[in-house]
Amino acid sequence: MKQALAVTKSEIQISRAFPCLIRLAHLYILNRDYNSCLESAAEAAQIFPENSVAFMLKGYAELKLGKLVDAEESLQYAIQLDPTMVSANYLIGVVHFQRKQYEVAESDMFYERDNNSRSDAVLYMLGRIASANKNGELAKKYFQKAIRLNPAAQQYW
């Protein structure tokens, strides 16, 4: 009986730790502490390996740290767990863009645009992809559409 209670108590402690780790990862992102974010998200992913948010946060931190192969793996797993996760779908497109896989990145962004048509970030990335492919006219159109959707976002570009 004591053993069963001990296991139950540790399971409760673990399940309580998970949301704290996710919140910590978000706070580390706000503070641009991506190493700590990666640690928290990785620990959360170990506790609940079926949680897409933990893998998306882990992938985001890996992307920011330049660990593009690891980021791609984490984000693909997050998408496998939840194909509708907007953030992971967008971020994997960014990973493919940074790896200079422009055709794949463009496909990722078109998929994301179909699921999130009001995203200026997706249009901005499509503009960057068009620019990388030396298609200035198309890039200009995407940038203009992005600015029309969210004029304030221009200051971040």
PDB file of C-alpha atoms in Angstrom:
ATOM      1  CA  MET A   1       0.000   0.000   0.000  1.00  0.00           C
ATOM      2  CA  LYS A   2       2.787   2.429   0.920  1.00  0.00           C
ATOM      3  CA  GLN A   3       4.498   1.685  -2.392  1.00  0.00           C
ATOM      4  CA  ALA A   4       1.315   2.405  -4.320  1.00  0.00           C
ATOM      5  CA  LEU A   5       0.892   5.718  -2.473  1.00  0.00           C
ATOM      6  CA  ALA A   6       4.522   6.644  -3.149  1.00  0.00           C
ATOM      7  CA  VAL A   7       4.083   5.993  -6.883  1.00  0.00           C
ATOM      8  CA  THR A   8       0.859   8.027  -6.919  1.00  0.00           C
ATOM      9  CA  LYS A   9       2.534  10.939  -5.105  1.00  0.00           C
ATOM     10  CA  SER A  10       5.461  10.969  -7.551  1.00  0.00           C
ATOM     11  CA  GLU A  11       3.030  10.844 -10.518  1.00  0.00           C
ATOM     12  CA  ILE A  12       1.156  13.823  -9.076  1.00  0.00           C
ATOM     13  CA  GLN A  13       4.411  15.740  -8.605  1.00  0.00           C
ATOM     14  CA  ILE A  14       5.449  14.965 -12.189  1.00  0.00           C
ATOM     15  CA  SER A  15       2.085  16.015 -13.603  1.00  0.00           C
ATOM     16  CA  ARG A  16       2.315  19.273 -11.634  1.00  0.00           C
ATOM     17  CA  ALA A  17       5.828  19.891 -12.927  1.00  0.00           C
ATOM     18  CA  PHE A  18       4.786  19.727 -16.577  1.00  0.00           C
ATOM     19  CA  PRO A  19       2.739  22.976 -16.763  1.00  0.00           C
ATOM     20  CA  CYS A  20       5.426  24.759 -14.747  1.00  0.00           C
ATOM     21  CA  LEU A  21       8.092  23.652 -17.214  1.00  0.00           C
ATOM     22  CA  ILE A  22       5.972  24.821 -20.159  1.00  0.00           C
ATOM     23  CA  ARG A  23       5.418  28.208 -18.489  1.00  0.00           C
ATOM     24  CA  LEU A  24       9.125  28.466 -17.741  1.00  0.00           C
ATOM     25  CA  ALA A  25       9.974  27.715 -21.367  1.00  0.00           C
ATOM     26  CA  HIS A  26       7.653  30.553 -22.450  1.00  0.00           C
ATOM     27  CA  LEU A  27       9.274  32.922 -19.963  1.00  0.00           C
ATOM     28  CA  TYR A  28      12.738  31.961 -21.167  1.00  0.00           C
ATOM     29  CA  ILE A  29      11.636  32.739 -24.733  1.00  0.00           C
ATOM     30  CA  LEU A  30      10.443  36.181 -23.637  1.00  0.00           C
ATOM     31  CA  ASN A  31      13.853  36.746 -22.041  1.00  0.00           C
ATOM     32  CA  ARG A  32      15.659  35.284 -25.066  1.00  0.00           C
ATOM     33  CA  ASP A  33      17.295  32.630 -22.896  1.00  0.00           C
ATOM     34  CA  TYR A  34      17.036  29.829 -25.448  1.00  0.00           C
ATOM     35  CA  ASN A  35      19.393  27.410 -23.682  1.00  0.00           C
ATOM     36  CA  SER A  36      17.181  27.450 -20.577  1.00  0.00           C
ATOM     37  CA  CYS A  37      14.087  27.227 -22.756  1.00  0.00           C
ATOM     38  CA  LEU A  38      15.529  24.152 -24.430  1.00  0.00           C
ATOM     39  CA  GLU A  39      16.239  22.535 -21.047  1.00  0.00           C
ATOM     40  CA  SER A  40      12.710  23.190 -19.748  1.00  0.00           C
ATOM     41  CA  ALA A  41      11.015  22.066 -22.955  1.00  0.00           C
ATOM     42  CA  ALA A  42      13.159  18.923 -23.184  1.00  0.00           C
ATOM     43  CA  GLU A  43      12.307  18.032 -19.602  1.00  0.00           C
ATOM     44  CA  ALA A  44       8.602  18.645 -20.290  1.00  0.00           C
ATOM     45  CA  ALA A  45       8.840  16.446 -23.398  1.00  0.00           C
ATOM     46  CA  GLN A  46      10.355  13.660 -21.286  1.00  0.00           C
ATOM     47  CA  ILE A  47       7.490  13.873 -18.800  1.00  0.00           C
ATOM     48  CA  PHE A  48       4.763  13.877 -21.466  1.00  0.00           C
ATOM     49  CA  PRO A  49       6.198  12.645 -24.777  1.00  0.00           C
ATOM     50  CA  GLU A  50       2.736  12.858 -26.359  1.00  0.00           C
ATOM     51  CA  ASN A  51       2.477  16.620 -25.846  1.00  0.00           C
ATOM     52  CA  SER A  52       3.009  18.616 -29.034  1.00  0.00           C
ATOM     53  CA  VAL A  53       3.525  21.947 -27.239  1.00  0.00           C
ATOM     54  CA  ALA A  54       6.634  20.676 -25.456  1.00  0.00           C
ATOM     55  CA  PHE A  55       8.170  19.558 -28.761  1.00  0.00           C
ATOM     56  CA  MET A  56       7.193  22.801 -30.502  1.00  0.00           C
ATOM     57  CA  LEU A  57       8.903  24.838 -27.750  1.00  0.00           C
ATOM     58  CA  LYS A  58      11.926  22.544 -27.897  1.00  0.00           C
ATOM     59  CA  GLY A  59      12.082  22.993 -31.684  1.00  0.00           C
ATOM     60  CA  TYR A  60      11.761  26.770 -31.355  1.00  0.00           C
ATOM     61  CA  ALA A  61      14.670  26.926 -28.902  1.00  0.00           C
ATOM     62  CA  GLU A  62      16.772  24.686 -31.150  1.00  0.00           C
ATOM     63  CA  LEU A  63      15.953  26.917 -34.128  1.00  0.00           C
ATOM     64  CA  LYS A  64      17.037  30.013 -32.209  1.00  0.00           C
ATOM     65  CA  LEU A  65      20.248  28.266 -31.134  1.00  0.00           C
ATOM     66  CA  GLY A  66      21.017  27.330 -34.747  1.00  0.00           C
ATOM     67  CA  LYS A  67      20.517  23.589 -34.164  1.00  0.00           C
ATOM     68  CA  LEU A  68      18.517  23.263 -37.362  1.00  0.00           C
ATOM     69  CA  VAL A  69      18.594  19.470 -37.719  1.00  0.00           C
ATOM     70  CA  ASP A  70      17.419  19.020 -34.116  1.00  0.00           C
ATOM     71  CA  ALA A  71      14.810  21.743 -34.583  1.00  0.00           C
ATOM     72  CA  GLU A  72      13.456  20.014 -37.671  1.00  0.00           C
ATOM     73  CA  GLU A  73      13.162  16.706 -35.791  1.00  0.00           C
ATOM     74  CA  SER A  74      11.403  18.280 -32.812  1.00  0.00           C
ATOM     75  CA  LEU A  75       9.014  20.270 -34.974  1.00  0.00           C
ATOM     76  CA  GLN A  76       8.206  17.310 -37.206  1.00  0.00           C
ATOM     77  CA  TYR A  77       7.380  15.304 -34.108  1.00  0.00           C
ATOM     78  CA  ALA A  78       5.172  18.118 -32.785  1.00  0.00           C
ATOM     79  CA  ILE A  79       3.344  18.182 -36.136  1.00  0.00           C
ATOM     80  CA  GLN A  80       3.007  14.408 -36.085  1.00  0.00           C
ATOM     81  CA  LEU A  81       1.357  14.687 -32.664  1.00  0.00           C
ATOM     82  CA  ASP A  82      -0.863  17.606 -33.733  1.00  0.00           C
ATOM     83  CA  PRO A  83      -0.985  18.360 -37.487  1.00  0.00           C
ATOM     84  CA  THR A  84      -3.065  21.500 -36.851  1.00  0.00           C
ATOM     85  CA  MET A  85      -0.450  23.154 -34.630  1.00  0.00           C
ATOM     86  CA  VAL A  86       0.020  26.479 -36.376  1.00  0.00           C
ATOM     87  CA  SER A  87       3.261  27.433 -34.647  1.00  0.00           C
ATOM     88  CA  ALA A  88       5.068  24.200 -35.448  1.00  0.00           C
ATOM     89  CA  ASN A  89       4.005  24.265 -39.095  1.00  0.00           C
ATOM     90  CA  TYR A  90       5.261  27.834 -39.481  1.00  0.00           C
ATOM     91  CA  LEU A  91       8.509  27.169 -37.616  1.00  0.00           C
ATOM     92  CA  ILE A  92       9.388  24.137 -39.696  1.00  0.00           C
ATOM     93  CA  GLY A  93       9.091  26.372 -42.755  1.00  0.00           C
ATOM     94  CA  VAL A  94      11.547  28.777 -41.131  1.00  0.00           C
ATOM     95  CA  VAL A  95      13.923  25.870 -40.455  1.00  0.00           C
ATOM     96  CA  HIS A  96      13.734  24.781 -44.098  1.00  0.00           C
ATOM     97  CA  PHE A  97      14.328  28.380 -45.207  1.00  0.00           C
ATOM     98  CA  GLN A  98      17.402  28.696 -43.003  1.00  0.00           C
ATOM     99  CA  ARG A  99      18.699  25.391 -44.357  1.00  0.00           C
ATOM    100  CA  LYS A 100      18.271  26.926 -47.838  1.00  0.00           C
ATOM    101  CA  GLN A 101      15.638  24.342 -48.766  1.00  0.00           C
ATOM    102  CA  TYR A 102      13.537  27.022 -50.419  1.00  0.00           C
ATOM    103  CA  GLU A 103      11.160  24.752 -52.307  1.00  0.00           C
ATOM    104  CA  VAL A 104      10.287  22.825 -49.145  1.00  0.00           C
ATOM    105  CA  ALA A 105      10.028  26.049 -47.132  1.00  0.00           C
ATOM    106  CA  GLU A 106       7.669  27.507 -49.730  1.00  0.00           C
ATOM    107  CA  SER A 107       5.508  24.382 -49.571  1.00  0.00           C
ATOM    108  CA  ASP A 108       5.470  24.628 -45.752  1.00  0.00           C
ATOM    109  CA  MET A 109       4.397  28.262 -45.923  1.00  0.00           C
ATOM    110  CA  PHE A 110       1.658  27.597 -48.486  1.00  0.00           C
ATOM    111  CA  TYR A 111       0.323  24.860 -46.213  1.00  0.00           C
ATOM    112  CA  GLU A 112       0.456  27.261 -43.285  1.00  0.00           C
ATOM    113  CA  ARG A 113      -1.212  30.021 -45.303  1.00  0.00           C
ATOM    114  CA  ASP A 114      -4.074  27.662 -46.150  1.00  0.00           C
ATOM    115  CA  ASN A 115      -4.566  27.028 -42.425  1.00  0.00           C
ATOM    116  CA  ASN A 116      -3.886  30.574 -41.247  1.00  0.00           C
ATOM    117  CA  SER A 117      -4.764  33.008 -44.011  1.00  0.00           C
ATOM    118  CA  ARG A 118      -4.535  36.064 -41.719  1.00  0.00           C
ATOM    119  CA  SER A 119      -0.865  35.560 -40.866  1.00  0.00           C
ATOM    120  CA  ASP A 120       1.408  38.414 -41.908  1.00  0.00           C
ATOM    121  CA  ALA A 121       4.393  36.318 -40.762  1.00  0.00           C
ATOM    122  CA  VAL A 122       3.622  33.646 -43.375  1.00  0.00           C
ATOM    123  CA  LEU A 123       3.367  36.276 -46.116  1.00  0.00           C
ATOM    124  CA  TYR A 124       6.621  37.837 -44.934  1.00  0.00           C
ATOM    125  CA  MET A 125       8.365  34.436 -45.099  1.00  0.00           C
ATOM    126  CA  LEU A 126       6.938  33.822 -48.576  1.00  0.00           C
ATOM    127  CA  GLY A 127       8.439  37.181 -49.534  1.00  0.00           C
ATOM    128  CA  ARG A 128      11.829  36.160 -48.136  1.00  0.00           C
ATOM    129  CA  ILE A 129      11.650  32.863 -50.023  1.00  0.00           C
ATOM    130  CA  ALA A 130      10.752  34.645 -53.281  1.00  0.00           C
ATOM    131  CA  SER A 131      13.620  37.067 -52.674  1.00  0.00           C
ATOM    132  CA  ALA A 132      16.056  34.185 -52.042  1.00  0.00           C
ATOM    133  CA  ASN A 133      14.854  32.667 -55.324  1.00  0.00           C
ATOM    134  CA  LYS A 134      15.682  35.996 -57.059  1.00  0.00           C
ATOM    135  CA  ASN A 135      12.022  36.778 -57.778  1.00  0.00           C
ATOM    136  CA  GLY A 136      11.885  40.394 -56.634  1.00  0.00           C
ATOM    137  CA  GLU A 137       8.431  41.174 -58.046  1.00  0.00           C
ATOM    138  CA  LEU A 138       6.804  38.260 -56.241  1.00  0.00           C
ATOM    139  CA  ALA A 139       8.710  39.096 -53.045  1.00  0.00           C
ATOM    140  CA  LYS A 140       7.446  42.679 -53.238  1.00  0.00           C
ATOM    141  CA  LYS A 141       3.834  41.455 -53.597  1.00  0.00           C
ATOM    142  CA  TYR A 142       4.121  39.215 -50.534  1.00  0.00           C
ATOM    143  CA  PHE A 143       5.742  41.957 -48.460  1.00  0.00           C
ATOM    144  CA  GLN A 144       3.022  44.428 -49.469  1.00  0.00           C
ATOM    145  CA  LYS A 145       0.280  41.940 -48.540  1.00  0.00           C
ATOM    146  CA  ALA A 146       1.950  41.323 -45.179  1.00  0.00           C
ATOM    147  CA  ILE A 147       2.137  45.049 -44.455  1.00  0.00           C
ATOM    148  CA  ARG A 148      -1.520  45.512 -45.425  1.00  0.00           C
ATOM    149  CA  LEU A 149      -2.501  42.789 -42.954  1.00  0.00           C
ATOM    150  CA  ASN A 150      -0.395  44.210 -40.142  1.00  0.00           C
ATOM    151  CA  PRO A 151       1.244  47.610 -40.730  1.00  0.00           C
ATOM    152  CA  ALA A 152       2.736  47.632 -37.219  1.00  0.00           C
ATOM    153  CA  ALA A 153       4.739  44.439 -37.885  1.00  0.00           C
ATOM    154  CA  GLN A 154       6.896  46.270 -40.429  1.00  0.00           C
ATOM    155  CA  GLN A 155       8.999  47.683 -37.605  1.00  0.00           C
ATOM    156  CA  TYR A 156      10.157  44.127 -36.690  1.00  0.00           C
ATOM    157  CA  TRP A 157      11.309  43.259 -40.195  1.00  0.00           C
TER     158      TRP A 157
END
